[in-house]
Short mmCIF file of C-alpha atoms in Angstrom, two decimals:
data_model
loop_
_atom_site.label_atom_id
_atom_site.label_comp_id
_atom_site.label_asym_id
_atom_site.label_seq_id
_atom_site.Cartn_x
_atom_site.Cartn_y
_atom_site.Cartn_z
CA UNK A 797 24.44 -40.78 27.81
CA UNK A 798 24.98 -37.06 28.08
CA UNK A 799 22.48 -34.44 26.92
CA UNK A 800 24.85 -33.56 24.09
CA UNK A 801 24.96 -37.16 22.87
CA UNK A 802 21.19 -37.44 23.00
CA UNK A 803 20.99 -34.30 20.85
CA UNK A 804 23.09 -36.05 18.26
CA UNK A 805 25.84 -33.43 18.27
CA UNK A 806 28.79 -34.05 20.60
CA UNK A 807 31.08 -31.43 21.94
CA UNK A 808 34.00 -33.46 20.63
CA UNK A 809 32.61 -33.10 17.10
CA UNK A 810 32.75 -29.34 17.51
CA UNK A 811 36.43 -29.45 18.40
CA UNK A 812 36.92 -29.86 14.65
CA UNK A 813 37.86 -26.27 14.02
CA UNK A 814 36.31 -25.80 10.52
CA UNK A 815 32.86 -26.89 11.76
CA UNK A 816 33.12 -24.72 14.86
CA UNK A 817 34.25 -21.74 12.76
CA UNK A 818 31.32 -22.12 10.33
CA UNK A 819 28.79 -22.34 13.15
CA UNK A 820 30.35 -19.37 14.90
CA UNK A 821 30.15 -17.26 11.73
CA UNK A 822 26.53 -18.28 11.18
CA UNK A 823 25.61 -17.34 14.74
CA UNK A 824 27.24 -13.92 14.45
CA UNK A 825 25.85 -13.17 11.00
CA UNK A 826 22.27 -14.03 12.02
CA UNK A 827 22.73 -12.03 15.20
CA UNK A 828 24.04 -9.05 13.22
CA UNK A 829 20.99 -9.05 10.93
CA UNK A 830 18.46 -9.37 13.76
CA UNK A 831 20.17 -6.75 15.90
CA UNK A 832 20.27 -4.32 12.98
CA UNK A 833 16.57 -4.92 12.36
CA UNK A 834 15.83 -4.06 15.97
CA UNK A 835 18.01 -0.95 15.96
CA UNK A 836 16.46 0.21 12.69
CA UNK A 837 13.01 0.05 14.23
CA UNK A 838 14.16 1.82 17.39
CA UNK A 839 15.67 4.64 15.34
CA UNK A 840 12.72 5.02 12.97
CA UNK A 841 10.26 7.58 14.37
CA UNK A 842 6.70 6.27 14.76
CA UNK A 843 7.65 2.85 13.41
CA UNK A 844 4.86 0.32 13.77
CA UNK A 845 4.18 -3.24 12.64
CA UNK A 846 0.56 -2.32 11.79
CA UNK A 847 0.92 -2.32 7.96
CA UNK A 848 2.74 -5.65 7.99
CA UNK A 849 0.01 -7.18 10.13
CA UNK A 850 -2.91 -5.59 8.30
CA UNK A 851 -1.51 -6.68 4.93
CA UNK A 852 -1.16 -10.30 6.05
CA UNK A 853 -2.42 -12.67 3.35
CA UNK A 854 -0.80 -15.83 4.64
CA UNK A 855 -1.82 -18.29 7.32
CA UNK A 856 -4.32 -17.10 9.94
CA UNK A 857 -4.74 -13.58 8.44
CA UNK A 858 -7.63 -12.83 10.79
CA UNK A 859 -5.34 -13.23 13.81
CA UNK A 860 -2.70 -10.87 12.38
CA UNK A 861 -5.34 -8.33 11.31
CA UNK A 862 -6.68 -8.38 14.86
CA UNK A 863 -3.21 -7.71 16.25
CA UNK A 864 -2.76 -4.81 13.84
CA UNK A 865 -6.14 -3.21 14.43
CA UNK A 866 -6.21 -3.34 18.23
CA UNK A 867 -4.29 -0.32 19.64
CA UNK A 868 -3.41 -2.10 22.87
CA UNK A 869 -2.24 -5.28 21.18
CA UNK A 870 -0.35 -3.28 18.56
CA UNK A 871 1.64 -1.43 21.21
CA UNK A 872 2.58 -4.75 22.77
CA UNK A 873 3.51 -6.22 19.38
CA UNK A 874 5.68 -3.22 18.51
CA UNK A 875 7.47 -3.38 21.86
CA UNK A 876 8.07 -7.14 21.75
CA UNK A 877 9.08 -7.06 18.11
CA UNK A 878 11.57 -4.21 18.43
CA UNK A 879 13.18 -5.30 21.68
CA UNK A 880 12.92 -8.98 20.82
CA UNK A 881 14.97 -8.48 17.65
CA UNK A 882 17.47 -6.29 19.50
CA UNK A 883 18.01 -8.63 22.45
CA UNK A 884 18.03 -11.81 20.37
CA UNK A 885 20.61 -10.25 18.05
CA UNK A 886 22.76 -9.17 20.98
CA UNK A 887 22.59 -12.63 22.56
CA UNK A 888 23.62 -14.39 19.36
CA UNK A 889 26.53 -12.05 18.66
CA UNK A 890 27.83 -12.30 22.23
CA UNK A 891 27.06 -16.02 22.51
CA UNK A 892 25.06 -15.69 25.71
CA UNK A 893 22.00 -17.88 26.48
CA UNK A 894 22.32 -18.94 22.85
CA UNK A 895 19.77 -21.74 22.98
CA UNK A 896 17.12 -19.57 24.64
CA UNK A 897 17.79 -16.72 22.20
CA UNK A 898 17.54 -19.17 19.30
CA UNK A 899 14.20 -20.46 20.56
CA UNK A 900 12.85 -16.91 20.88
CA UNK A 901 14.16 -16.07 17.42
CA UNK A 902 12.46 -19.14 15.95
CA UNK A 903 9.10 -18.04 17.40
CA UNK A 904 9.50 -14.48 16.09
CA UNK A 905 10.62 -15.54 12.60
CA UNK A 906 7.86 -18.14 12.43
CA UNK A 907 5.30 -15.39 13.05
CA UNK A 908 6.88 -13.29 10.27
CA UNK A 909 6.70 -16.24 7.93
CA UNK A 910 3.10 -17.09 8.76
CA UNK A 911 2.01 -13.48 8.30
CA UNK A 912 3.70 -13.02 4.91
CA UNK A 913 4.57 -16.42 3.43
CA UNK A 914 6.23 -16.50 -0.02
CA UNK A 915 3.37 -18.31 -1.69
CA UNK A 916 1.48 -17.79 -4.93
CA UNK A 917 -1.02 -14.89 -4.73
CA UNK A 918 0.36 -13.55 -1.45
CA UNK A 919 3.20 -11.24 -2.55
CA UNK A 920 1.34 -8.32 -4.14
CA UNK A 921 1.28 -6.11 -1.06
CA UNK A 922 4.30 -6.56 1.15
CA UNK A 923 7.68 -5.78 -0.42
CA UNK A 924 9.46 -8.50 1.55
CA UNK A 925 12.83 -9.57 0.21
CA UNK A 926 13.96 -13.03 -0.82
CA UNK A 927 10.80 -14.57 -2.32
CA UNK A 928 11.76 -17.95 -3.80
CA UNK A 929 8.45 -19.82 -3.65
CA UNK A 930 7.93 -21.26 -0.16
CA UNK A 931 11.54 -20.47 0.83
CA UNK A 932 12.56 -16.94 1.74
CA UNK A 933 15.20 -15.29 3.90
CA UNK A 934 13.01 -15.52 6.98
CA UNK A 935 12.67 -19.28 6.61
CA UNK A 936 16.41 -19.70 6.01
CA UNK A 937 17.23 -17.79 9.20
CA UNK A 938 14.63 -19.79 11.12
CA UNK A 939 16.22 -23.10 10.01
CA UNK A 940 19.68 -21.86 11.03
CA UNK A 941 18.38 -20.99 14.50
CA UNK A 942 16.92 -24.48 14.79
CA UNK A 943 20.47 -25.81 14.34
CA UNK A 944 21.63 -23.75 17.31
CA UNK A 945 19.05 -25.41 19.53
CA UNK A 946 21.16 -28.56 19.21
CA UNK A 947 24.59 -26.97 19.59
CA UNK A 948 25.88 -27.65 23.14
CA UNK A 949 25.97 -24.60 25.37
CA UNK A 950 29.51 -23.29 25.51
CA UNK A 951 30.70 -25.31 22.52
CA UNK A 952 31.48 -22.13 20.55
CA UNK A 953 33.31 -18.99 21.51
CA UNK A 954 31.09 -16.64 23.47
CA UNK A 955 29.89 -15.69 26.91
CA UNK A 956 28.23 -19.08 27.39
CA UNK A 957 31.63 -20.72 27.05
CA UNK A 958 33.25 -18.10 29.29
CA UNK A 959 30.65 -18.75 32.00
CA UNK A 960 31.06 -22.52 31.66
CA UNK A 961 34.82 -22.23 31.94
CA UNK A 962 34.53 -20.03 34.99
CA UNK A 963 32.28 -22.59 36.68
CA UNK A 964 34.65 -25.45 35.77
CA UNK A 965 37.65 -23.57 37.13
CA UNK A 966 35.82 -22.79 40.35
CA UNK A 967 34.95 -26.45 40.89
CA UNK A 968 38.42 -27.77 40.08
CA UNK A 969 41.21 -26.87 42.52
CA UNK A 970 44.54 -26.16 40.82
CA UNK A 971 46.19 -29.15 42.54
CA UNK A 972 43.38 -31.54 41.62
CA UNK A 973 45.04 -33.98 39.23
CA UNK A 974 41.75 -35.66 38.45
CA UNK A 975 40.33 -32.58 36.70
CA UNK A 976 39.07 -33.52 33.23
CA UNK A 977 41.52 -32.64 30.44
CA UNK A 978 38.92 -30.71 28.45
CA UNK A 979 38.16 -28.35 31.32
CA UNK A 980 38.34 -24.82 30.03
CA UNK A 981 40.95 -22.87 31.97
CA UNK A 982 40.36 -19.12 32.04
CA UNK A 983 43.52 -17.90 30.48
CA UNK A 984 43.77 -14.40 29.07
CA UNK A 985 43.84 -15.76 25.54
CA UNK A 986 40.71 -17.83 25.97
CA UNK A 987 38.92 -14.97 27.70
CA UNK A 988 39.59 -12.77 24.69
CA UNK A 989 38.43 -15.54 22.35
CA UNK A 990 35.12 -15.74 24.16
CA UNK A 991 34.66 -11.97 23.89
CA UNK A 992 34.74 -12.16 20.08
CA UNK A 993 31.28 -10.60 19.93
CA UNK A 994 32.48 -7.31 21.44
CA UNK A 995 34.43 -6.08 18.38
CA UNK A 996 31.56 -7.24 16.15
CA UNK A 997 29.20 -5.05 18.16
CA UNK A 998 31.61 -2.17 17.86
CA UNK A 999 31.75 -2.52 14.07
CA UNK A 1000 27.98 -2.78 13.84
CA UNK A 1001 27.52 0.26 16.07
CA UNK A 1002 29.96 2.29 14.00
CA UNK A 1003 28.39 1.22 10.71
CA UNK A 1004 24.85 1.88 11.97
CA UNK A 1005 25.87 5.33 13.21
CA UNK A 1006 27.41 6.21 9.85
CA UNK A 1007 24.40 4.92 7.97
CA UNK A 1008 21.96 6.70 10.27
CA UNK A 1009 23.72 10.00 9.77
CA UNK A 1010 24.07 9.45 6.02
CA UNK A 1011 20.55 8.26 5.36
CA UNK A 1012 17.51 7.15 7.31
CA UNK A 1013 17.99 3.71 8.81
CA UNK A 1014 15.74 1.32 6.93
CA UNK A 1015 15.07 -2.37 7.39
CA UNK A 1016 12.77 -4.14 4.98
CA UNK A 1017 12.57 -7.63 6.43
CA UNK A 1018 10.40 -8.83 9.22
CA UNK A 1019 7.62 -6.47 10.21
CA UNK A 1020 8.93 -3.34 8.51
CA UNK A 1021 6.43 -2.94 5.66
CA UNK A 1022 5.16 0.64 5.64
CA UNK A 1023 2.17 1.72 3.58
CA UNK A 1024 2.70 5.44 3.76
CA UNK A 1025 4.63 8.11 5.60
CA UNK A 1026 1.25 9.67 6.33
CA UNK A 1027 -0.40 6.63 7.85
CA UNK A 1028 -3.97 5.66 8.56
CA UNK A 1029 -3.61 6.74 12.17
CA UNK A 1030 -3.52 10.33 10.87
CA UNK A 1031 -7.07 10.14 9.50
CA UNK A 1032 -9.29 12.85 10.92
CA UNK A 1033 -12.50 10.87 10.88
CA UNK A 1034 -14.88 8.90 8.72
CA UNK A 1035 -15.33 9.89 5.08
CA UNK A 1036 -19.01 10.78 4.41
CA UNK A 1037 -21.02 8.75 1.91
CA UNK A 1038 -23.92 9.42 -0.44
CA UNK A 1039 -26.23 7.14 -2.37
CA UNK A 1040 -26.91 6.40 -6.02
CA UNK A 1041 -29.87 4.09 -6.21
CA UNK A 1042 -29.24 1.50 -3.54
CA UNK A 1043 -25.46 1.98 -3.61
CA UNK A 1044 -23.65 3.74 -0.80
CA UNK A 1045 -20.71 5.59 -2.31
CA UNK A 1046 -18.01 7.60 -0.57
CA UNK A 1047 -18.14 11.31 -1.47
CA UNK A 1048 -14.51 10.98 -2.58
CA UNK A 1049 -14.01 8.35 -5.31
CA UNK A 1050 -10.59 7.00 -6.28
CA UNK A 1051 -9.91 7.88 -9.92
CA UNK A 1052 -8.21 5.42 -12.23
CA UNK A 1053 -6.29 7.61 -14.67
CA UNK A 1054 -3.05 7.81 -12.68
CA UNK A 1055 -3.15 4.09 -11.97
CA UNK A 1056 -3.75 3.32 -15.63
CA UNK A 1057 -1.01 5.69 -16.79
CA UNK A 1058 -3.32 8.28 -18.35
CA UNK A 1059 -2.26 11.83 -17.63
CA UNK A 1060 -2.87 15.34 -18.83
CA UNK A 1061 0.67 16.53 -18.19
CA UNK A 1062 0.76 19.55 -20.48
CA UNK A 1063 4.21 19.74 -22.04
CA UNK A 1064 5.61 16.96 -19.85
CA UNK A 1065 5.38 14.31 -22.54
CA UNK A 1066 6.83 11.47 -20.46
CA UNK A 1067 4.11 11.78 -17.79
CA UNK A 1068 2.14 8.68 -18.84
CA UNK A 1069 5.30 6.58 -19.03
CA UNK A 1070 6.38 7.78 -15.58
CA UNK A 1071 2.99 6.99 -14.04
CA UNK A 1072 2.98 3.48 -15.50
CA UNK A 1073 6.51 2.85 -14.24
CA UNK A 1074 5.57 3.95 -10.72
CA UNK A 1075 2.25 2.14 -10.53
CA UNK A 1076 3.38 -1.45 -10.69
CA UNK A 1077 0.83 -4.13 -9.83
CA UNK A 1078 2.08 -4.16 -6.26
CA UNK A 1079 1.85 -0.38 -5.99
CA UNK A 1080 -1.68 -0.44 -7.41
CA UNK A 1081 -2.65 -3.02 -4.79
CA UNK A 1082 -1.11 -0.87 -2.05
CA UNK A 1083 -2.99 2.20 -3.30
CA UNK A 1084 -6.32 0.38 -3.44
CA UNK A 1085 -5.74 -1.15 0.00
CA UNK A 1086 -4.84 2.20 1.51
CA UNK A 1087 -7.79 3.97 -0.11
CA UNK A 1088 -10.21 1.31 1.10
CA UNK A 1089 -8.93 1.44 4.65
CA UNK A 1090 -9.11 5.24 4.56
CA UNK A 1091 -12.83 5.10 3.77
CA UNK A 1092 -12.92 5.35 -0.04
CA UNK A 1093 -15.24 2.58 -1.14
CA UNK A 1094 -15.45 3.14 -4.91
CA UNK A 1095 -12.83 3.02 -7.65
CA UNK A 1096 -13.39 4.58 -11.09
CA UNK A 1097 -11.97 2.04 -13.50
CA UNK A 1098 -11.31 1.75 -17.18
CA UNK A 1099 -12.42 -1.70 -18.43
CA UNK A 1100 -8.76 -2.47 -19.19
CA UNK A 1101 -8.01 -2.10 -15.47
CA UNK A 1102 -10.74 -4.48 -14.36
CA UNK A 1103 -8.71 -7.73 -14.60
CA UNK A 1104 -6.11 -6.36 -12.18
CA UNK A 1105 -8.78 -4.90 -9.92
CA UNK A 1106 -10.64 -8.22 -9.90
CA UNK A 1107 -7.43 -9.94 -8.81
CA UNK A 1108 -7.06 -7.40 -5.99
CA UNK A 1109 -10.63 -7.91 -4.88
CA UNK A 1110 -10.28 -11.71 -4.86
CA UNK A 1111 -6.97 -11.77 -3.02
CA UNK A 1112 -8.05 -9.18 -0.49
CA UNK A 1113 -11.69 -10.22 -0.03
CA UNK A 1114 -12.27 -6.56 -0.82
CA UNK A 1115 -15.63 -4.81 -0.78
CA UNK A 1116 -14.39 -1.95 -2.97
CA UNK A 1117 -17.00 -0.97 -5.57
CA UNK A 1118 -16.32 0.05 -9.16
CA UNK A 1119 -17.54 2.94 -11.27
CA UNK A 1120 -16.70 1.57 -14.72
CA UNK A 1121 -16.25 3.76 -17.79
CA UNK A 1122 -17.94 2.44 -20.93
CA UNK A 1123 -16.45 3.49 -24.24
CA UNK A 1124 -17.76 2.92 -27.75
CA UNK A 1125 -15.14 3.58 -30.39
CA UNK A 1126 -14.77 3.30 -33.30
CA UNK A 1127 -18.47 2.35 -33.54
CA UNK A 1128 -21.41 2.54 -31.13
CA UNK A 1129 -21.93 -1.22 -31.20
CA UNK A 1130 -18.66 -1.60 -29.29
CA UNK A 1131 -20.39 -0.27 -26.17
CA UNK A 1132 -22.51 -3.39 -25.78
CA UNK A 1133 -19.42 -5.59 -25.82
CA UNK A 1134 -17.66 -3.37 -23.27
CA UNK A 1135 -20.74 -3.34 -21.04
CA UNK A 1136 -20.87 -7.14 -21.10
CA UNK A 1137 -17.20 -7.39 -20.14
CA UNK A 1138 -17.61 -4.87 -17.32
CA UNK A 1139 -20.56 -6.81 -15.93
CA UNK A 1140 -18.61 -10.07 -16.20
CA UNK A 1141 -15.85 -8.49 -14.11
CA UNK A 1142 -18.37 -7.49 -11.46
CA UNK A 1143 -18.73 -3.77 -12.22
CA UNK A 1144 -20.88 -2.13 -9.55
CA UNK A 1145 -22.15 0.76 -11.65
CA UNK A 1146 -21.40 1.70 -15.27
CA UNK A 1147 -21.41 5.03 -17.05
CA UNK A 1148 -20.84 6.12 -20.64
CA UNK A 1149 -17.44 7.76 -20.76
CA UNK A 1150 -17.24 11.53 -21.23
CA UNK A 1151 -15.61 11.25 -24.65
CA UNK A 1152 -18.52 9.17 -25.96
CA UNK A 1153 -21.02 11.44 -24.25
CA UNK A 1154 -19.54 14.41 -26.11
CA UNK A 1155 -19.18 12.62 -29.46
CA UNK A 1156 -22.70 11.27 -29.70
CA UNK A 1157 -24.30 14.44 -28.34
CA UNK A 1158 -22.44 16.60 -30.85
CA UNK A 1159 -23.47 14.21 -33.64
CA UNK A 1160 -27.10 14.31 -32.54
CA UNK A 1161 -27.04 10.56 -31.81
CA UNK A 1162 -28.72 10.72 -28.42
CA UNK A 1163 -30.47 7.46 -29.24
CA UNK A 1164 -27.09 5.73 -29.01
CA UNK A 1165 -26.67 7.05 -25.47
CA UNK A 1166 -30.24 6.10 -24.60
CA UNK A 1167 -29.82 2.55 -25.89
CA UNK A 1168 -26.60 2.13 -23.94
CA UNK A 1169 -28.30 3.41 -20.77
CA UNK A 1170 -31.16 0.98 -21.21
CA UNK A 1171 -28.80 -1.93 -21.80
CA UNK A 1172 -26.79 -1.11 -18.66
CA UNK A 1173 -29.95 -0.90 -16.57
CA UNK A 1174 -31.07 -4.29 -17.88
CA UNK A 1175 -27.94 -5.72 -16.23
CA UNK A 1176 -29.32 -4.60 -12.88
CA UNK A 1177 -26.80 -1.84 -12.13
CA UNK A 1178 -27.13 1.97 -12.03
CA UNK A 1179 -26.28 3.71 -15.32
CA UNK A 1180 -24.74 7.14 -15.85
CA UNK A 1181 -23.65 9.49 -18.62
CA UNK A 1182 -20.26 11.21 -18.68
CA UNK A 1183 -19.44 14.55 -20.28
CA UNK A 1184 -16.85 17.24 -20.77
CA UNK A 1185 -19.26 19.56 -22.53
CA UNK A 1186 -22.18 21.01 -20.61
CA UNK A 1187 -24.26 20.45 -23.73
CA UNK A 1188 -24.38 16.73 -22.94
CA UNK A 1189 -26.59 16.95 -19.83
CA UNK A 1190 -28.59 19.76 -21.43
CA UNK A 1191 -29.45 17.70 -24.52
CA UNK A 1192 -29.93 14.46 -22.56
CA UNK A 1193 -32.47 16.15 -20.29
CA UNK A 1194 -34.28 17.67 -23.29
CA UNK A 1195 -34.41 14.26 -24.99
CA UNK A 1196 -35.91 12.64 -21.90
CA UNK A 1197 -33.01 10.29 -21.27
CA UNK A 1198 -33.04 9.10 -17.73
CA UNK A 1199 -29.55 8.37 -16.43
CA UNK A 1200 -29.23 7.55 -12.76
CA UNK A 1201 -26.45 10.13 -12.48
CA UNK A 1202 -24.13 12.36 -14.49
CA UNK A 1203 -20.33 12.31 -14.48
CA UNK A 1204 -19.30 15.81 -15.56
CA UNK A 1205 -15.96 17.65 -15.54
CA UNK A 1206 -15.87 20.61 -13.19
CA UNK A 1207 -13.21 23.02 -12.03
CA UNK A 1208 -12.62 26.74 -11.81
CA UNK A 1209 -10.89 28.61 -14.63
CA UNK A 1210 -8.88 30.76 -12.24
CA UNK A 1211 -5.41 29.39 -12.94
CA UNK A 1212 -2.63 30.78 -15.09
CA UNK A 1213 -2.59 28.11 -17.80
CA UNK A 1214 -6.35 28.05 -18.39
CA UNK A 1215 -7.40 28.65 -21.99
CA UNK A 1216 -8.49 32.30 -22.42
CA UNK A 1217 -12.27 32.67 -22.58
CA UNK A 1218 -12.20 34.02 -26.12
CA UNK A 1219 -10.43 30.86 -27.34
CA UNK A 1220 -12.80 28.34 -25.76
CA UNK A 1221 -15.03 26.46 -28.19
CA UNK A 1222 -17.63 23.89 -27.15
CA UNK A 1223 -16.61 20.29 -27.94
CA UNK A 1224 -13.02 21.32 -28.70
CA UNK A 1225 -11.87 18.89 -25.99
CA UNK A 1226 -12.85 16.00 -28.25
CA UNK A 1227 -12.11 17.85 -31.50
CA UNK A 1228 -9.25 20.34 -31.06
CA UNK A 1229 -9.58 21.51 -34.68
CA UNK A 1230 -12.70 23.44 -33.65
CA UNK A 1231 -10.50 25.83 -31.69
CA UNK A 1232 -8.40 26.53 -34.81
CA UNK A 1233 -5.09 25.94 -33.13
CA UNK A 1234 -5.98 27.68 -29.88
CA UNK A 1235 -6.73 24.51 -27.89
CA UNK A 1236 -4.31 22.98 -25.41
CA UNK A 1237 -4.64 19.94 -23.15
CA UNK A 1238 -4.92 22.14 -20.09
CA UNK A 1239 -8.63 22.72 -19.43
CA UNK A 1240 -11.43 20.20 -18.98
CA UNK A 1241 -14.50 22.28 -18.15
CA UNK A 1242 -14.48 25.15 -20.63
CA UNK A 1243 -17.43 26.95 -19.09
CA UNK A 1244 -17.58 26.25 -15.34
CA UNK A 1245 -20.09 29.00 -14.60
CA UNK A 1246 -22.50 27.47 -17.09
CA UNK A 1247 -21.91 24.06 -15.52
CA UNK A 1248 -22.94 25.44 -12.14
CA UNK A 1249 -26.05 27.03 -13.63
CA UNK A 1250 -27.18 23.95 -15.57
CA UNK A 1251 -26.43 21.34 -12.91
CA UNK A 1252 -28.40 23.39 -10.38
CA UNK A 1253 -31.51 22.58 -12.41
CA UNK A 1254 -30.85 18.84 -12.78
CA UNK A 1255 -32.19 16.78 -9.90
CA UNK A 1256 -29.86 13.83 -10.27
CA UNK A 1257 -26.61 12.89 -8.53
CA UNK A 1258 -23.58 14.57 -10.04
CA UNK A 1259 -20.11 13.04 -9.90
CA UNK A 1260 -17.60 15.78 -10.73
CA UNK A 1261 -14.24 14.79 -12.20
CA UNK A 1262 -11.12 16.70 -13.20
CA UNK A 1263 -11.85 18.86 -10.15
CA UNK A 1264 -8.14 19.73 -9.82
CA UNK A 1265 -7.78 20.53 -13.54
CA UNK A 1266 -5.14 17.77 -13.75
CA UNK A 1267 -2.99 19.19 -10.99
CA UNK A 1268 -3.59 22.92 -11.48
CA UNK A 1269 -5.35 23.27 -8.11
CA UNK A 1270 -4.50 22.18 -4.60
CA UNK A 1271 -7.08 19.69 -3.32
CA UNK A 1272 -8.15 22.15 -0.61
CA UNK A 1273 -9.26 24.57 -3.33
CA UNK A 1274 -10.49 22.08 -5.93
CA UNK A 1275 -12.53 20.00 -3.50
CA UNK A 1276 -14.21 23.03 -1.93
CA UNK A 1277 -15.03 24.59 -5.30
CA UNK A 1278 -16.65 21.35 -6.48
CA UNK A 1279 -18.73 20.64 -3.39
CA UNK A 1280 -19.78 24.22 -2.70
CA UNK A 1281 -20.97 24.61 -6.29
CA UNK A 1282 -23.15 21.53 -6.37
CA UNK A 1283 -21.16 18.33 -6.91
CA UNK A 1284 -22.48 15.35 -4.93
CA UNK A 1285 -19.31 13.29 -5.38
CA UNK A 1286 -15.82 13.97 -6.68
CA UNK A 1287 -13.74 11.51 -8.66
CA UNK A 1288 -10.05 12.22 -8.03
CA UNK A 1289 -6.91 10.46 -9.27
CA UNK A 1290 -4.46 9.88 -6.42
CA UNK A 1291 -1.05 8.37 -5.92
CA UNK A 1292 -0.67 6.25 -2.81
CA UNK A 1293 1.17 8.99 -0.94
CA UNK A 1294 -1.74 11.39 -1.52
CA UNK A 1295 -4.61 9.20 -0.34
CA UNK A 1296 -4.72 9.95 3.38
CA UNK A 1297 -4.14 13.68 2.84
CA UNK A 1298 -6.92 13.86 0.25
CA UNK A 1299 -9.34 11.96 2.47
CA UNK A 1300 -8.61 14.35 5.34
CA UNK A 1301 -9.14 17.36 3.07
CA UNK A 1302 -12.46 15.93 1.84
CA UNK A 1303 -13.56 15.38 5.46
CA UNK A 1304 -12.63 18.96 6.38
CA UNK A 1305 -14.34 20.48 3.34
CA UNK A 1306 -17.54 18.46 3.70
CA UNK A 1307 -17.82 19.41 7.36
CA UNK A 1308 -17.49 23.15 6.66
CA UNK A 1309 -19.59 23.90 3.57
CA UNK A 1310 -21.28 27.27 4.03
CA UNK A 1311 -22.03 28.45 0.51
CA UNK A 1312 -23.56 25.39 -1.12
CA UNK A 1313 -26.99 26.11 -2.59
CA UNK A 1314 -27.66 23.04 -4.73
CA UNK A 1315 -29.45 20.34 -2.70
CA UNK A 1316 -27.74 17.00 -2.22
CA UNK A 1317 -29.20 14.54 -4.72
CA UNK A 1318 -27.53 11.52 -3.21
#
């Protein structure tokens, strides 16, 4: 019995033209897709499989993370991936060494599938296409290539058949009457038939050239997931950390306002809606993943964001800490309930939100703040007090409250849209009526010089927030102003595409502080 019969698929069966035509089309289509993937990676500057590997949440994630984190292995993976796709695609289109190319393709696609399988709880990071629960495009292509392992070599038009025909013609003399009737004779017509892949390559080359000149070539299947244009390899070093109690906290903290859709966008009234539309669950996961890998180890979260963050932490086995805001409106008793929920979600440290800090200080209800602090500390986590008004830390210190740290707004007033000094009224951030119509949502530390003066006397860690005045300052200026004037940490809202740049700026600023006079209290 011949090899073809043992495989269960005879060459005679493939003489049925519809079956042969279907298989030929499948081979060329799969080859087209794989070849385009390879070309896309070749033409994409600095392309790397690192994000795809590092974001693996499927089978054997440790193995794929190792491949993505080892520079030497990553170079090998990138080379084999790019040229493997290219050569496998070429072989399938031209019909040369089809079985070997299919076997190589099966191995490559199997690795893609194992790294990013379309399973429950694994599709939050990688924007792979064709997720249909267990089955995806990668698996479909893999199964098709398995079929070609059992298609006899030379059974379909292609170079394999051309080579087989040439060998048969060479063995059979023209006058040999005993030559088998199905011997392929190299006629001009049949030669052209077996070169069917050549015009396909020409069309693909033309289309790829047009696309490349019209827009950047982009392939989103296989190992083409990219976290950011500015990637982790561009980091300048390790982000410094400080301490609050026993917690080690990165000097730059990831703020939660942009992720939660809260924005101070001046007259741009659709800002919050735009932020929410951009920060889908997947995008939030990408941002948290990128921030954590860049060295930011703490996320400032609203309690409403904790369920999603908890899901991220569980799926990613993340060690990211949380600085959770505690609010108490419309009545102070609400704070206890919010504290309990934050603790249940695993909050690392809790602080009374700046709005509540302002409200209860202005109302003379410092006992409410003190009770909330005590209750947080009873949960075994550090407790802080937030503020927009500098009167909050002043009055808390006078009353003998003992927060583990303060979270206070801080930025310069040297920008064109800042409220004029004569129109600034203490506590007008929480009660605009105090400013008698002269308040706008454009300034968050009304008296920065006073903040510097007061915080210089308070020997507790200070987390500064709104250091960019909601986008009024470049991070280079806002970060330096905050750290040089006494802040121990800065809490900054960032989109994913800003994370690496902001980390690098923080590293540069912290390594070149010359005018800081306040001691580090962390």
